[in-house]
Amino acid sequence: MAVVVHAANIQDRDGAKLVLQRLRCQCFRLVLIWADGGYVGQLVDWLWSLRRRSKILLEIVKRCDDVKKFKVLPHRWIVERTFAWLG
């Protein structure tokens, strides 16, 4: 597990780079990261540029735009359950 504390004016996807840089050196078995739609963009491109050195894949789990009510997203319940256990 890795934690990085940063200022509140830093976007989540930019803060994620700081965490992933730390994890990259510690977690050699880390292969897949699930993230929500807020992490789309430069983070995906940045992580893809690291693929030569590390084989980490970032998979964005998005909801369908045409769904207006609650729908369980793939893999999202795993993250929510884990946070519930930690809390």
N, CA, C and O atoms as a Tinker XYZ file with bonds, in Angstrom:
   348  protein
     1  N      0.844000   -1.164000    0.000000    73     2
     2  CA     0.000000    0.000000    0.000000    64     1     3
     3  C      0.894000    1.232000    0.000000    63     2     4     5
     4  O      1.941000    1.246000    0.647000    81     3
     5  N      0.482000    2.261000   -0.722000    73     3     6
     6  CA     1.262000    3.505000   -0.778000    64     5     7
     7  C      0.330000    4.691000   -0.586000    63     6     8     9
     8  O     -0.825000    4.670000   -1.011000    81     7
     9  N      0.844000    5.706000    0.051000    73     7    10
    10  CA     0.077000    6.923000    0.309000    64     9    11
    11  C      0.946000    8.118000   -0.058000    63    10    12    13
    12  O      2.134000    8.163000    0.261000    81    11
    13  N      0.338000    9.074000   -0.727000    73    11    14
    14  CA     1.010000   10.335000   -1.027000    64    13    15
    15  C      0.064000   11.452000   -0.614000    63    14    16    17
    16  O     -1.088000   11.489000   -1.046000    81    15
    17  N      0.549000   12.358000    0.216000    73    15    18
    18  CA    -0.249000   13.504000    0.640000    64    17    19
    19  C      0.183000   14.695000   -0.208000    63    18    20    21
    20  O      1.368000   15.015000   -0.296000    81    19
    21  N     -0.801000   15.345000   -0.832000    73    19    22
    22  CA    -0.506000   16.498000   -1.680000    64    21    23
    23  C     -1.546000   17.583000   -1.452000    63    22    24    25
    24  O     -2.540000   17.363000   -0.760000    81    23
    25  N     -1.318000   18.736000   -2.026000    73    23    26
    26  CA    -2.225000   19.868000   -1.865000    64    25    27
    27  C     -3.582000   19.562000   -2.491000    63    26    28    29
    28  O     -3.682000   18.740000   -3.401000    81    27
    29  N     -4.613000   20.219000   -2.006000    73    27    30
    30  CA    -5.970000   19.971000   -2.488000    64    29    31
    31  C     -6.205000   20.501000   -3.893000    63    30    32    33
    32  O     -7.194000   20.131000   -4.527000    81    31
    33  N     -5.323000   21.359000   -4.398000    73    31    34
    34  CA    -5.530000   21.906000   -5.733000    64    33    35
    35  C     -4.949000   21.021000   -6.835000    63    34    36    37
    36  O     -4.906000   21.432000   -7.994000    81    35
    37  N     -4.505000   19.824000   -6.493000    73    35    38
    38  CA    -3.992000   18.873000   -7.478000    64    37    39
    39  C     -5.120000   17.915000   -7.858000    63    38    40    41
    40  O     -5.777000   17.344000   -6.987000    81    39
    41  N     -5.339000   17.745000   -9.158000    73    39    42
    42  CA    -6.370000   16.823000   -9.659000    64    41    43
    43  C     -6.058000   15.392000   -9.222000    63    42    44    45
    44  O     -4.895000   15.039000   -9.026000    81    43
    45  N     -7.092000   14.573000   -9.072000    73    43    46
    46  CA    -6.898000   13.176000   -8.678000    64    45    47
    47  C     -5.982000   12.437000   -9.642000    63    46    48    49
    48  O     -5.103000   11.686000   -9.218000    81    47
    49  N     -6.185000   12.650000  -10.938000    73    47    50
    50  CA    -5.371000   11.922000  -11.915000    64    49    51
    51  C     -3.902000   12.346000  -11.852000    63    50    52    53
    52  O     -3.021000   11.541000  -12.153000    81    51
    53  N     -3.623000   13.598000  -11.465000    73    51    54
    54  CA    -2.235000   14.035000  -11.300000    64    53    55
    55  C     -1.653000   13.476000  -10.002000    63    54    56    57
    56  O     -0.481000   13.101000   -9.955000    81    55
    57  N     -2.456000   13.420000   -8.968000    73    55    58
    58  CA    -2.020000   12.806000   -7.715000    64    57    59
    59  C     -1.787000   11.317000   -7.873000    63    58    60    61
    60  O     -0.934000   10.740000   -7.198000    81    59
    61  N     -2.546000   10.693000   -8.764000    73    59    62
    62  CA    -2.373000    9.260000   -9.010000    64    61    63
    63  C     -0.991000    8.968000   -9.575000    63    62    64    65
    64  O     -0.419000    7.915000   -9.293000    81    63
    65  N     -0.451000    9.877000  -10.359000    73    63    66
    66  CA     0.906000    9.690000  -10.887000    64    65    67
    67  C      1.912000    9.581000   -9.749000    63    66    68    69
    68  O      2.826000    8.758000   -9.795000    81    67
    69  N      1.739000   10.415000   -8.730000    73    67    70
    70  CA     2.656000   10.381000   -7.586000    64    69    71
    71  C      2.584000    9.042000   -6.861000    63    70    72    73
    72  O      3.608000    8.483000   -6.468000    81    71
    73  N      1.362000    8.532000   -6.686000    73    71    74
    74  CA     1.182000    7.236000   -6.017000    64    73    75
    75  C      1.745000    6.108000   -6.872000    63    74    76    77
    76  O      2.426000    5.218000   -6.362000    81    75
    77  N      1.461000    6.144000   -8.172000    73    75    78
    78  CA     1.923000    5.072000   -9.057000    64    77    79
    79  C      3.437000    5.069000   -9.201000    63    78    80    81
    80  O      4.036000    4.005000   -9.358000    81    79
    81  N      4.068000    6.237000   -9.152000    73    79    82
    82  CA     5.535000    6.275000   -9.182000    64    81    83
    83  C      6.108000    5.556000   -7.963000    63    82    84    85
    84  O      7.100000    4.834000   -8.069000    81    83
    85  N      5.488000    5.754000   -6.826000    73    83    86
    86  CA     5.953000    5.081000   -5.608000    64    85    87
    87  C      5.673000    3.586000   -5.670000    63    86    88    89
    88  O      6.520000    2.782000   -5.282000    81    87
    89  N      4.498000    3.206000   -6.154000    73    87    90
    90  CA     4.140000    1.787000   -6.238000    64    89    91
    91  C      4.987000    1.029000   -7.244000    63    90    92    93
    92  O      5.293000   -0.148000   -7.052000    81    91
    93  N      5.360000    1.700000   -8.304000    73    91    94
    94  CA     6.118000    1.052000   -9.371000    64    93    95
    95  C      7.411000    0.447000   -8.842000    63    94    96    97
    96  O      7.844000   -0.604000   -9.316000    81    95
    97  N      8.021000    1.094000   -7.878000    73    95    98
    98  CA     9.276000    0.604000   -7.308000    64    97    99
    99  C      9.048000   -0.460000   -6.237000    63    98   100   101
   100  O      9.963000   -1.222000   -5.927000    81    99
   101  N      7.854000   -0.526000   -5.671000    73    99   102
   102  CA     7.589000   -1.426000   -4.560000    64   101   103
   103  C      6.796000   -2.671000   -4.950000    63   102   104   105
   104  O      6.977000   -3.734000   -4.358000    81   103
   105  N      5.932000   -2.544000   -5.929000    73   103   106
   106  CA     4.997000   -3.637000   -6.260000    64   105   107
   107  C      5.306000   -4.185000   -7.644000    63   106   108   109
   108  O      4.736000   -3.737000   -8.639000    81   107
   109  N      6.186000   -5.130000   -7.701000    73   107   110
   110  CA     6.561000   -5.700000   -8.984000    64   109   111
   111  C      5.476000   -6.607000   -9.556000    63   110   112   113
   112  O      5.465000   -6.874000  -10.758000    81   111
   113  N      4.566000   -7.082000   -8.709000    73   111   114
   114  CA     3.505000   -7.973000   -9.170000    64   113   115
   115  C      2.264000   -7.223000   -9.618000    63   114   116   117
   116  O      1.330000   -7.842000  -10.128000    81   115
   117  N      2.226000   -5.900000   -9.442000    73   115   118
   118  CA     1.074000   -5.100000   -9.840000    64   117   119
   119  C      0.981000   -5.076000  -11.360000    63   118   120   121
   120  O      1.911000   -4.644000  -12.041000    81   119
   121  N     -0.156000   -5.545000  -11.887000    73   119   122
   122  CA    -0.323000   -5.653000  -13.330000    64   121   123
   123  C     -1.521000   -4.847000  -13.817000    63   122   124   125
   124  O     -1.468000   -4.274000  -14.905000    81   123
   125  N     -2.600000   -4.787000  -13.039000    73   123   126
   126  CA    -3.836000   -4.167000  -13.484000    64   125   127
   127  C     -4.378000   -3.227000  -12.423000    63   126   128   129
   128  O     -4.443000   -3.574000  -11.243000    81   127
   129  N     -4.769000   -2.027000  -12.855000    73   127   130
   130  CA    -5.393000   -1.047000  -11.966000    64   129   131
   131  C     -6.742000   -0.684000  -12.554000    63   130   132   133
   132  O     -6.829000   -0.346000  -13.735000    81   131
   133  N     -7.802000   -0.749000  -11.748000    73   131   134
   134  CA    -9.124000   -0.310000  -12.168000    64   133   135
   135  C     -9.348000    1.101000  -11.651000    63   134   136   137
   136  O     -9.068000    1.392000  -10.488000    81   135
   137  N     -9.847000    1.970000  -12.504000    73   135   138
   138  CA   -10.119000    3.348000  -12.099000    64   137   139
   139  C    -11.421000    3.806000  -12.730000    63   138   140   141
   140  O    -11.867000    3.244000  -13.730000    81   139
   141  N    -12.034000    4.840000  -12.135000    73   139   142
   142  CA   -13.278000    5.346000  -12.714000    64   141   143
   143  C    -12.975000    6.381000  -13.804000    63   142   144   145
   144  O    -11.814000    6.683000  -14.081000    81   143
   145  N    -14.010000    6.906000  -14.400000    73   143   146
   146  CA   -13.887000    7.799000  -15.555000    64   145   147
   147  C    -13.138000    9.086000  -15.278000    63   146   148   149
   148  O    -12.701000    9.745000  -16.222000    81   147
   149  N    -12.973000    9.468000  -14.034000    73   147   150
   150  CA   -12.230000   10.677000  -13.696000    64   149   151
   151  C    -10.747000   10.589000  -14.006000    63   150   152   153
   152  O    -10.050000   11.604000  -14.017000    81   151
   153  N    -10.267000    9.393000  -14.254000    73   151   154
   154  CA    -8.837000    9.198000  -14.514000    64   153   155
   155  C     -8.517000    9.069000  -15.994000    63   154   156   157
   156  O     -7.381000    8.760000  -16.351000    81   155
   157  N     -9.495000    9.298000  -16.859000    73   155   158
   158  CA    -9.274000    9.235000  -18.303000    64   157   159
   159  C     -8.416000   10.426000  -18.722000    63   158   160   161
   160  O     -8.539000   11.514000  -18.159000    81   159
   161  N     -7.565000   10.223000  -19.692000    73   159   162
   162  CA    -6.781000   11.337000  -20.230000    64   161   163
   163  C     -5.298000   11.105000  -20.092000    63   162   164   165
   164  O     -4.782000   10.050000  -20.460000    81   163
   165  N     -4.611000   12.108000  -19.554000    73   163   166
   166  CA    -3.159000   12.088000  -19.494000    64   165   167
   167  C     -2.612000   10.944000  -18.651000    63   166   168   169
   168  O     -1.522000   10.445000  -18.930000    81   167
   169  N     -3.341000   10.520000  -17.632000    73   167   170
   170  CA    -2.857000    9.429000  -16.783000    64   169   171
   171  C     -2.742000    8.145000  -17.587000    63   170   172   173
   172  O     -1.771000    7.405000  -17.429000    81   171
   173  N     -3.710000    7.870000  -18.442000    73   171   174
   174  CA    -3.671000    6.663000  -19.277000    64   173   175
   175  C     -2.452000    6.722000  -20.197000    63   174   176   177
   176  O     -1.728000    5.736000  -20.333000    81   175
   177  N     -2.226000    7.875000  -20.826000    73   175   178
   178  CA    -1.085000    8.033000  -21.727000    64   177   179
   179  C      0.236000    7.926000  -20.975000    63   178   180   181
   180  O      1.178000    7.299000  -21.460000    81   179
   181  N      0.311000    8.534000  -19.792000    73   179   182
   182  CA     1.531000    8.489000  -18.990000    64   181   183
   183  C      1.856000    7.051000  -18.586000    63   182   184   185
   184  O      3.004000    6.615000  -18.676000    81   183
   185  N      0.841000    6.328000  -18.143000    73   183   186
   186  CA     1.059000    4.948000  -17.720000    64   185   187
   187  C      1.442000    4.075000  -18.907000    63   186   188   189
   188  O      2.260000    3.164000  -18.776000    81   187
   189  N      0.857000    4.351000  -20.055000    73   187   190
   190  CA     1.190000    3.575000  -21.264000    64   189   191
   191  C      2.658000    3.800000  -21.646000    63   190   192   193
   192  O      3.311000    2.881000  -22.142000    81   191
   193  N      3.180000    5.000000  -21.424000    73   191   194
   194  CA     4.582000    5.279000  -21.739000    64   193   195
   195  C      5.533000    4.500000  -20.836000    63   194   196   197
   196  O      6.693000    4.295000  -21.195000    81   195
   197  N      5.061000    4.065000  -19.676000    73   195   198
   198  CA     5.888000    3.282000  -18.761000    64   197   199
   199  C      5.888000    1.794000  -19.092000    63   198   200   201
   200  O      6.620000    1.027000  -18.467000    81   199
   201  N      5.089000    1.377000  -20.054000    73   199   202
   202  CA     4.915000   -0.059000  -20.337000    64   201   203
   203  C      6.222000   -0.743000  -20.718000    63   202   204   205
   204  O      6.330000   -1.960000  -20.566000    81   203
   205  N      7.208000   -0.017000  -21.202000    73   203   206
   206  CA     8.482000   -0.652000  -21.547000    64   205   207
   207  C      9.192000   -1.166000  -20.304000    63   206   208   209
   208  O      9.853000   -2.204000  -20.338000    81   207
   209  N      9.048000   -0.421000  -19.189000    73   207   210
   210  CA     9.738000   -0.797000  -17.954000    64   209   211
   211  C      8.858000   -1.617000  -17.022000    63   210   212   213
   212  O      9.342000   -2.531000  -16.355000    81   211
   213  N      7.568000   -1.296000  -16.973000    73   211   214
   214  CA     6.656000   -2.035000  -16.097000    64   213   215
   215  C      5.405000   -2.391000  -16.886000    63   214   216   217
   216  O      5.014000   -1.659000  -17.795000    81   215
   217  N      4.797000   -3.473000  -16.557000    73   215   218
   218  CA     3.654000   -3.995000  -17.315000    64   217   219
   219  C      2.322000   -3.647000  -16.668000    63   218   220   221
   220  O      1.391000   -4.451000  -16.697000    81   219
   221  N      2.223000   -2.460000  -16.085000    73   219   222
   222  CA     0.980000   -2.049000  -15.436000    64   221   223
   223  C     -0.018000   -1.568000  -16.478000    63   222   224   225
   224  O      0.317000   -0.765000  -17.349000    81   223
   225  N     -1.243000   -2.064000  -16.382000    73   223   226
   226  CA    -2.311000   -1.673000  -17.284000    64   225   227
   227  C     -3.390000   -0.961000  -16.474000    63   226   228   229
   228  O     -3.822000   -1.461000  -15.436000    81   227
   229  N     -3.822000    0.201000  -16.946000    73   227   230
   230  CA    -4.891000    0.961000  -16.306000    64   229   231
   231  C     -6.172000    0.742000  -17.094000    63   230   232   233
   232  O     -6.259000    1.099000  -18.269000    81   231
   233  N     -7.168000    0.151000  -16.439000    73   231   234
   234  CA    -8.452000   -0.099000  -17.090000    64   233   235
   235  C     -9.500000    0.846000  -16.499000    63   234   236   237
   236  O     -9.758000    0.827000  -15.295000    81   235
   237  N    -10.093000    1.663000  -17.352000    73   235   238
   238  CA   -11.107000    2.615000  -16.928000    64   237   239
   239  C    -12.466000    1.924000  -16.961000    63   238   240   241
   240  O    -12.886000    1.412000  -17.998000    81   239
   241  N    -13.150000    1.915000  -15.812000    73   239   242
   242  CA   -14.482000    1.319000  -15.703000    64   241   243
   243  C    -15.487000    2.462000  -15.797000    63   242   244   245
   244  O    -15.623000    3.262000  -14.871000    81   243
   245  N    -16.186000    2.527000  -16.925000    73   243   246
   246  CA   -17.135000    3.619000  -17.159000    64   245   247
   247  C    -18.566000    3.111000  -17.082000    63   246   248   249
   248  O    -18.850000    1.938000  -17.325000    81   247
   249  N    -19.452000    4.026000  -16.737000    73   247   250
   250  CA   -20.869000    3.694000  -16.788000    64   249   251
   251  C    -21.408000    4.154000  -18.139000    63   250   252   253
   252  O    -20.845000    5.048000  -18.771000    81   251
   253  N    -22.489000    3.541000  -18.569000    73   251   254
   254  CA   -23.119000    3.946000  -19.827000    64   253   255
   255  C    -23.804000    5.297000  -19.633000    63   254   256   257
   256  O    -24.442000    5.523000  -18.605000    81   255
   257  N    -23.682000    6.177000  -20.590000    73   255   258
   258  CA   -24.293000    7.494000  -20.492000    64   257   259
   259  C    -25.810000    7.454000  -20.595000    63   258   260   261
   260  O    -26.493000    8.368000  -20.132000    81   259
   261  N    -26.337000    6.396000  -21.201000    73   259   262
   262  CA   -27.792000    6.320000  -21.364000    64   261   263
   263  C    -28.515000    5.764000  -20.140000    63   262   264   265
   264  O    -29.746000    5.772000  -20.106000    81   263
   265  N    -27.787000    5.282000  -19.140000    73   263   266
   266  CA   -28.389000    4.759000  -17.920000    64   265   267
   267  C    -28.578000    5.918000  -16.946000    63   266   268   269
   268  O    -27.613000    6.590000  -16.580000    81   267
   269  N    -29.819000    6.152000  -16.527000    73   267   270
   270  CA   -30.139000    7.279000  -15.644000    64   269   271
   271  C    -30.258000    6.868000  -14.179000    63   270   272   273
   272  O    -30.155000    7.718000  -13.294000    81   271
   273  N    -30.470000    5.602000  -13.911000    73   271   274
   274  CA   -30.611000    5.165000  -12.527000    64   273   275
   275  C    -29.371000    4.377000  -12.102000    63   274   276   277
   276  O    -28.437000    4.207000  -12.887000    81   275
   277  N    -29.368000    3.898000  -10.859000    73   275   278
   278  CA   -28.222000    3.178000  -10.314000    64   277   279
   279  C    -28.012000    1.870000  -11.052000    63   278   280   281
   280  O    -28.963000    1.143000  -11.338000    81   279
   281  N    -26.763000    1.580000  -11.354000    73   279   282
   282  CA   -26.399000    0.312000  -11.960000    64   281   283
   283  C    -25.032000   -0.088000  -11.424000    63   282   284   285
   284  O    -24.112000    0.730000  -11.399000    81   283
   285  N    -24.891000   -1.328000  -10.999000    73   283   286
   286  CA   -23.613000   -1.823000  -10.502000    64   285   287
   287  C    -22.649000   -1.932000  -11.673000    63   286   288   289
   288  O    -22.958000   -2.560000  -12.685000    81   287
   289  N    -21.470000   -1.312000  -11.528000    73   287   290
   290  CA   -20.464000   -1.352000  -12.580000    64   289   291
   291  C    -19.532000   -2.531000  -12.362000    63   290   292   293
   292  O    -19.298000   -2.938000  -11.224000    81   291
   293  N    -18.996000   -3.087000  -13.451000    73   291   294
   294  CA   -18.056000   -4.196000  -13.290000    64   293   295
   295  C    -16.856000   -3.776000  -12.449000    63   294   296   297
   296  O    -16.301000   -2.695000  -12.645000    81   295
   297  N    -16.468000   -4.613000  -11.534000    73   295   298
   298  CA   -15.310000   -4.432000  -10.661000    64   297   299
   299  C    -15.488000   -3.319000   -9.630000    63   298   300   301
   300  O    -14.729000   -3.270000   -8.662000    81   299
   301  N    -16.449000   -2.436000   -9.800000    73   299   302
   302  CA   -16.605000   -1.305000   -8.877000    64   301   303
   303  C    -16.984000   -1.796000   -7.484000    63   302   304   305
   304  O    -16.531000   -1.230000   -6.489000    81   303
   305  N    -17.807000   -2.841000   -7.396000    73   303   306
   306  CA   -18.228000   -3.342000   -6.100000    64   305   307
   307  C    -17.049000   -3.909000   -5.322000    63   306   308   309
   308  O    -17.057000   -3.891000   -4.091000    81   307
   309  N    -16.030000   -4.417000   -6.027000    73   307   310
   310  CA   -14.854000   -4.962000   -5.356000    64   309   311
   311  C    -14.115000   -3.837000   -4.625000    63   310   312   313
   312  O    -13.692000   -3.996000   -3.481000    81   311
   313  N    -13.972000   -2.717000   -5.297000    73   311   314
   314  CA   -13.293000   -1.565000   -4.699000    64   313   315
   315  C    -14.096000   -1.035000   -3.518000    63   314   316   317
   316  O    -13.538000   -0.773000   -2.452000    81   315
   317  N    -15.406000   -0.875000   -3.704000    73   315   318
   318  CA   -16.256000   -0.358000   -2.638000    64   317   319
   319  C    -16.249000   -1.283000   -1.426000    63   318   320   321
   320  O    -16.216000   -0.820000   -0.286000    81   319
   321  N    -16.280000   -2.586000   -1.673000    73   319   322
   322  CA   -16.250000   -3.557000   -0.569000    64   321   323
   323  C    -14.926000   -3.475000    0.177000    63   322   324   325
   324  O    -14.898000   -3.530000    1.407000    81   323
   325  N    -13.837000   -3.345000   -0.559000    73   323   326
   326  CA   -12.518000   -3.242000    0.081000    64   325   327
   327  C    -12.424000   -2.006000    0.951000    63   326   328   329
   328  O    -11.898000   -2.069000    2.062000    81   327
   329  N    -12.935000   -0.861000    0.453000    73   327   330
   330  CA   -12.934000    0.348000    1.254000    64   329   331
   331  C    -13.795000    0.177000    2.501000    63   330   332   333
   332  O    -13.463000    0.704000    3.563000    81   331
   333  N    -14.890000   -0.551000    2.377000    73   331   334
   334  CA   -15.759000   -0.809000    3.538000    64   333   335
   335  C    -15.008000   -1.632000    4.587000    63   334   336   337
   336  O    -15.115000   -1.362000    5.783000    81   335
   337  N    -14.248000   -2.635000    4.139000    73   335   338
   338  CA   -13.469000   -3.442000    5.066000    64   337   339
   339  C    -12.409000   -2.605000    5.773000    63   338   340   341
   340  O    -12.194000   -2.741000    6.978000    81   339
   341  N    -11.745000   -1.730000    5.003000    73   339   342
   342  CA   -10.686000   -0.890000    5.581000    64   341   343
   343  C    -11.242000    0.125000    6.556000    63   342   344   345
   344  O    -10.583000    0.497000    7.527000    81   343
   345  N    -12.482000    0.578000    6.287000    73   343   346
   346  CA   -13.104000    1.582000    7.159000    64   345   347
   347  C    -13.601000    0.963000    8.426000    63   346   348
   348  O    -14.153000    1.659000    9.278000    81   347
